[in-house]
Short mmCIF file of C-alpha atoms in Angstrom, two decimals:
data_model
loop_
_atom_site.label_atom_id
_atom_site.label_comp_id
_atom_site.label_asym_id
_atom_site.label_seq_id
_atom_site.Cartn_x
_atom_site.Cartn_y
_atom_site.Cartn_z
CA MET A 1 137.48 28.73 44.32
CA LYS A 2 139.74 31.69 44.75
CA LYS A 3 136.84 33.54 46.44
CA ILE A 4 136.35 30.84 48.68
CA LEU A 5 139.93 30.49 49.78
CA PHE A 6 139.75 34.70 50.07
CA GLY A 7 136.95 34.35 52.28
CA LEU A 8 138.47 31.54 54.46
CA LEU A 9 141.62 33.67 54.89
CA LEU A 10 139.68 36.51 55.96
CA ALA A 11 138.05 34.76 58.44
CA VAL A 12 140.97 33.49 59.98
CA LEU A 13 142.60 36.84 59.87
CA LEU A 14 139.76 38.29 61.71
CA LEU A 15 139.54 35.75 64.31
CA ALA A 16 143.21 36.12 65.05
CA LEU A 17 142.84 39.87 65.03
CA ALA A 18 140.00 39.43 67.40
CA ALA A 19 141.92 36.89 69.57
CA CYS A 20 144.95 39.46 70.12
CA GLY A 21 142.60 42.28 70.71
CA THR A 22 140.92 40.08 73.57
CA LYS A 23 144.23 39.00 74.79
CA ASN A 24 145.53 42.68 74.79
CA ASP A 25 142.25 43.71 76.44
CA THR A 26 142.37 41.30 79.22
CA ASN A 27 146.27 42.08 79.65
CA GLU A 28 145.37 45.86 79.95
CA ASN A 29 142.46 45.18 82.25
CA SER A 30 144.63 42.86 84.54
CA THR A 31 147.55 45.36 84.48
CA ASN A 32 145.09 48.25 85.39
CA GLY A 33 143.46 46.17 88.10
CA SER A 34 146.86 45.23 89.48
CA SER A 35 148.00 48.83 89.28
CA GLY A 36 145.09 49.79 91.14
CA GLU A 37 145.22 47.15 93.91
CA GLU A 38 149.07 48.22 94.59
CA ALA A 39 148.14 51.84 94.60
CA THR A 40 145.35 51.26 96.86
CA GLY A 41 147.31 48.82 99.04
CA GLY A 42 150.64 50.73 98.69
CA GLU A 43 149.71 54.14 99.42
CA LEU A 44 151.02 55.12 102.85
CA THR A 45 150.10 57.59 105.50
CA LYS A 46 153.21 59.85 106.06
CA LEU A 47 153.70 60.66 109.77
CA VAL A 48 156.50 63.05 110.74
CA VAL A 49 157.70 62.40 114.37
CA GLY A 50 160.46 64.38 116.20
CA ALA A 51 162.38 62.48 118.70
CA SER A 52 165.72 62.60 120.55
CA ASN A 53 168.38 60.42 119.37
CA THR A 54 168.45 57.88 122.04
CA PRO A 55 166.53 56.07 123.15
CA HIS A 56 163.44 57.65 121.13
CA ALA A 57 164.76 57.55 117.68
CA ILE A 58 166.00 54.07 118.05
CA ILE A 59 162.90 52.68 119.35
CA LEU A 60 160.81 54.55 116.45
CA GLU A 61 163.38 53.03 113.69
CA LYS A 62 162.50 49.64 115.14
CA ALA A 63 158.87 50.18 114.74
CA ALA A 64 158.97 51.70 111.22
CA PRO A 65 158.67 48.29 109.72
CA LEU A 66 155.53 47.56 112.01
CA LEU A 67 154.02 50.66 111.05
CA GLU A 68 154.72 50.35 107.54
CA GLU A 69 152.86 46.92 107.69
CA LYS A 70 149.86 49.12 108.80
CA GLY A 71 149.98 51.27 106.24
CA ILE A 72 151.86 54.28 107.83
CA GLU A 73 155.10 55.67 106.37
CA LEU A 74 157.29 57.05 109.26
CA ASP A 75 159.57 59.98 109.12
CA ILE A 76 161.83 60.38 111.90
CA GLN A 77 163.09 63.85 112.65
CA LYS A 78 166.18 63.69 115.47
CA TYR A 79 166.79 66.54 117.65
CA GLN A 80 169.26 67.05 120.15
CA ASP A 81 167.67 69.72 122.89
CA TYR A 82 164.29 69.94 124.42
CA ILE A 83 162.93 73.17 122.72
CA LEU A 84 162.56 72.57 119.20
CA PRO A 85 160.82 69.60 119.27
CA ASN A 86 157.67 71.33 120.72
CA GLN A 87 158.15 74.59 118.46
CA ASP A 88 158.03 72.20 115.43
CA LEU A 89 154.97 70.72 116.66
CA GLU A 90 153.03 73.96 117.28
CA SER A 91 154.12 75.10 113.78
CA GLU A 92 152.82 71.56 112.51
CA ASP A 93 156.40 70.66 110.87
CA LEU A 94 155.75 67.51 113.19
CA ASP A 95 152.48 65.39 113.40
CA ALA A 96 153.99 64.28 116.75
CA ASN A 97 157.07 64.18 118.92
CA TYR A 98 158.64 61.55 121.37
CA PHE A 99 161.17 62.91 123.59
CA GLN A 100 159.30 64.32 126.66
CA HIS A 101 158.03 63.30 130.08
CA ILE A 102 154.59 64.56 131.42
CA PRO A 103 155.86 66.91 134.03
CA TYR A 104 157.82 68.66 131.25
CA LEU A 105 155.12 68.63 128.64
CA ASP A 106 153.07 70.18 131.41
CA LEU A 107 155.39 72.91 132.30
CA GLN A 108 155.92 73.63 128.56
CA ILE A 109 151.93 73.80 128.15
CA LYS A 110 152.06 76.41 131.11
CA ASP A 111 154.94 78.42 130.10
CA HIS A 112 154.15 78.83 126.24
CA GLY A 113 150.60 78.18 125.97
CA TYR A 114 150.88 74.94 123.87
CA LYS A 115 147.73 73.13 122.90
CA PHE A 116 149.19 69.69 123.24
CA VAL A 117 148.17 66.52 124.78
CA ASN A 118 149.62 63.19 125.83
CA ALA A 119 148.51 60.54 123.00
CA GLY A 120 150.03 57.75 125.11
CA GLY A 121 153.08 56.48 127.27
CA ILE A 122 155.66 54.59 125.84
CA HIS A 123 158.81 54.30 128.41
CA ILE A 124 160.92 55.54 131.44
CA GLU A 125 164.18 56.47 131.60
CA PRO A 126 165.18 56.20 134.98
CA ILE A 127 167.59 59.13 136.07
CA GLY A 128 170.94 58.20 137.60
CA ILE A 129 173.32 59.74 140.03
CA TYR A 130 177.01 59.44 139.09
CA SER A 131 180.36 60.03 140.73
CA LYS A 132 184.04 59.73 139.64
CA GLU A 133 185.01 60.21 143.45
CA TYR A 134 182.62 58.28 145.47
CA LYS A 135 181.33 54.62 144.87
CA SER A 136 178.02 55.21 147.15
CA LEU A 137 176.03 57.95 148.42
CA GLU A 138 177.14 57.20 152.06
CA GLU A 139 180.77 58.26 151.16
CA LEU A 140 179.73 62.08 150.41
CA PRO A 141 181.10 64.50 152.50
CA ASP A 142 179.57 67.49 154.08
CA GLY A 143 179.26 70.18 151.41
CA ALA A 144 179.34 68.08 148.58
CA THR A 145 178.62 69.79 145.20
CA VAL A 146 175.75 68.45 143.15
CA LEU A 147 175.56 68.95 139.34
CA ILE A 148 172.13 68.91 138.18
CA SER A 149 170.16 70.03 134.86
CA ASN A 150 169.21 73.47 134.52
CA SER A 151 165.88 72.38 133.33
CA VAL A 152 163.38 73.61 136.07
CA ALA A 153 160.97 70.59 134.92
CA ASP A 154 163.64 68.27 136.27
CA HIS A 155 164.09 69.66 139.38
CA GLY A 156 161.42 68.05 140.94
CA ARG A 157 162.54 64.68 139.79
CA VAL A 158 166.01 65.39 140.99
CA LEU A 159 164.99 66.45 144.61
CA ALA A 160 162.42 63.51 144.83
CA LEU A 161 165.24 61.12 144.06
CA LEU A 162 167.59 62.51 146.59
CA GLU A 163 164.92 62.54 148.96
CA ALA A 164 164.35 59.04 148.09
CA LYS A 165 167.86 58.44 148.99
CA GLY A 166 168.00 59.95 152.37
CA LEU A 167 170.04 62.95 151.21
CA ILE A 168 167.66 65.88 151.71
CA LYS A 169 164.07 66.25 152.81
CA LEU A 170 161.64 68.25 150.79
CA ALA A 171 158.76 70.81 152.67
CA GLU A 172 155.46 69.06 153.49
CA GLY A 173 152.58 69.29 151.46
CA ILE A 174 154.45 70.28 148.22
CA ASP A 175 154.03 68.65 144.78
CA LYS A 176 157.10 66.75 144.29
CA THR A 177 157.03 66.83 140.71
CA SER A 178 157.16 70.70 140.75
CA ALA A 179 159.43 71.08 143.60
CA GLU A 180 162.25 73.69 143.56
CA LEU A 181 165.57 74.03 145.33
CA LYS A 182 163.79 76.44 147.75
CA ASP A 183 161.44 73.65 148.77
CA ILE A 184 164.39 71.83 150.31
CA ALA A 185 163.45 71.64 154.13
CA GLU A 186 166.48 69.50 155.40
CA ASN A 187 169.87 69.39 154.07
CA PRO A 188 171.85 67.37 156.75
CA LYS A 189 174.92 66.86 154.37
CA ASN A 190 174.81 70.50 153.50
CA LEU A 191 174.72 69.72 149.72
CA GLN A 192 175.68 72.65 147.30
CA PHE A 193 173.57 72.56 144.22
CA ASP A 194 175.05 73.73 140.95
CA ALA A 195 171.73 74.11 138.48
CA LYS A 196 173.23 76.03 135.82
CA ASN A 197 174.11 73.11 133.63
CA ASP A 198 172.67 72.00 130.09
CA PRO A 199 171.47 68.47 130.58
CA ALA A 200 173.28 67.18 127.35
CA ILE A 201 176.74 68.42 128.99
CA LEU A 202 176.24 66.83 132.27
CA PRO A 203 177.78 63.55 131.21
CA GLN A 204 181.08 65.40 129.91
CA PHE A 205 181.17 67.04 133.39
CA PHE A 206 181.11 63.54 135.15
CA ASN A 207 183.79 62.49 132.74
CA ASN A 208 185.76 65.31 133.75
CA GLY A 209 185.41 64.60 137.47
CA GLU A 210 183.59 67.84 138.13
CA GLY A 211 181.21 67.93 140.97
CA ASP A 212 181.09 65.25 143.65
CA ILE A 213 177.98 63.73 142.14
CA VAL A 214 176.30 64.35 138.57
CA LEU A 215 172.65 63.59 138.29
CA ILE A 216 172.13 62.51 134.63
CA ASN A 217 169.38 61.89 132.41
CA THR A 218 169.60 58.51 131.03
CA ASN A 219 169.14 59.21 127.43
CA PHE A 220 172.12 61.67 127.91
CA ALA A 221 174.02 59.16 129.60
CA ILE A 222 173.71 56.55 126.81
CA ASP A 223 174.52 59.08 124.25
CA ALA A 224 177.68 59.91 125.90
CA GLY A 225 178.47 56.07 126.13
CA LEU A 226 177.85 55.63 129.71
CA ASN A 227 176.06 52.33 131.08
CA PRO A 228 173.36 53.63 133.87
CA LEU A 229 173.33 50.23 135.34
CA GLU A 230 177.26 49.85 135.63
CA ASP A 231 178.25 53.62 136.03
CA ALA A 232 175.76 55.11 138.06
CA ILE A 233 176.17 54.78 141.94
CA ALA A 234 172.25 55.18 142.38
CA MET A 235 169.19 55.10 140.30
CA GLU A 236 165.52 56.12 140.34
CA ASP A 237 163.41 53.09 140.64
CA SER A 238 161.14 52.18 137.95
CA GLU A 239 157.97 53.41 139.67
CA SER A 240 158.88 56.79 138.31
CA PRO A 241 156.19 58.93 137.21
CA TYR A 242 158.21 60.55 134.74
CA VAL A 243 156.87 58.23 131.63
CA ASN A 244 158.16 59.52 128.22
CA ILE A 245 155.06 60.26 125.81
CA ILE A 246 153.80 60.80 122.35
CA ALA A 247 152.66 64.33 122.41
CA VAL A 248 150.40 65.64 119.74
CA ARG A 249 148.37 68.81 119.14
CA GLU A 250 144.98 68.99 120.78
CA GLY A 251 142.41 66.63 118.68
CA ASP A 252 145.01 64.94 116.84
CA GLU A 253 145.23 62.03 119.57
CA ASN A 254 142.02 60.62 117.98
CA LYS A 255 143.72 60.58 114.42
CA PRO A 256 144.03 56.83 113.43
CA GLU A 257 147.49 57.03 112.40
CA ILE A 258 148.59 58.34 115.72
CA LYS A 259 146.35 55.62 117.67
CA THR A 260 148.30 53.12 115.56
CA LEU A 261 151.60 54.76 116.09
CA VAL A 262 150.79 54.42 120.05
CA GLU A 263 149.57 50.92 119.67
CA VAL A 264 152.69 49.75 117.97
CA LEU A 265 154.90 51.49 120.51
CA GLN A 266 153.17 49.92 123.13
CA SER A 267 153.26 46.52 121.31
CA GLN A 268 154.73 43.47 123.10
CA GLU A 269 157.34 43.36 120.32
CA ILE A 270 158.58 46.79 120.90
CA GLN A 271 158.38 46.37 124.76
CA ASP A 272 160.48 43.20 124.33
CA PHE A 273 162.97 45.32 122.26
CA ILE A 274 163.24 47.98 124.70
CA VAL A 275 163.98 45.56 127.54
CA GLU A 276 166.55 43.56 125.43
CA GLU A 277 168.26 46.62 123.93
CA TRP A 278 169.02 48.52 127.11
CA ASN A 279 168.73 45.60 129.65
CA GLY A 280 166.81 47.65 132.26
CA GLU A 281 168.42 50.84 131.79
CA ILE A 282 165.20 52.06 130.04
CA VAL A 283 161.90 50.57 131.25
CA PRO A 284 158.65 49.91 128.85
CA VAL A 285 155.33 51.11 130.09
CA LYS A 286 153.29 48.02 130.80
#
């Protein structure tokens, strides 16, 4: 009888151990399977993008959650100048940068031999004409002082805007995107140009009342607390060719993560955000 009872107890104990083993194995397999799925599904491709503070970094911050949904972790590196973002892109400290328009990129490639390409256009920042003294361009006196950026890449844009507003006329047959002060053919108001100014400092000159008119890029205007729609006495129209782009090293434009970055930045959600956030001060590329 004791042998029978011992046998029954042993059988029950073995069954219990087998059940525990099965349960543990099942849990372990389930845990391993779940971890594997999370690791596969949760691994993000890191993308380091250099950007100006405004509006570029703000737009990227808005795009970051959308990119994360697509498996991309966005690392935004902020810059306050126009030189370092291209240097850092060349040295591969950045995967891409977002701060410059096409004529500036072309000039940088020409001057420094960068092997960069335009991966896609995102928005336009219309340049504005500002004045503390005058409410319209018609009020400008003869010999008025015009403060502009010391960036040669901006000169063609500035001169084309002044020509469009009827203040000057450029020489026939020149490429207006690369026009220089020497290309002014007619200057009926005898405007005096001061082109020695860091573009980031121009808003300060305007606030100090320096110059009769100051031409300021929208990103610097916004950074300085100006409202281009209210504070500028004239603005570039939305048909400007100066599209702000995603720049990458040659060949990287075909990388899936770069294509995804551009697609998200050109998406309707981001375009709507740009329109709502800046109310026409910054225009998305359609």
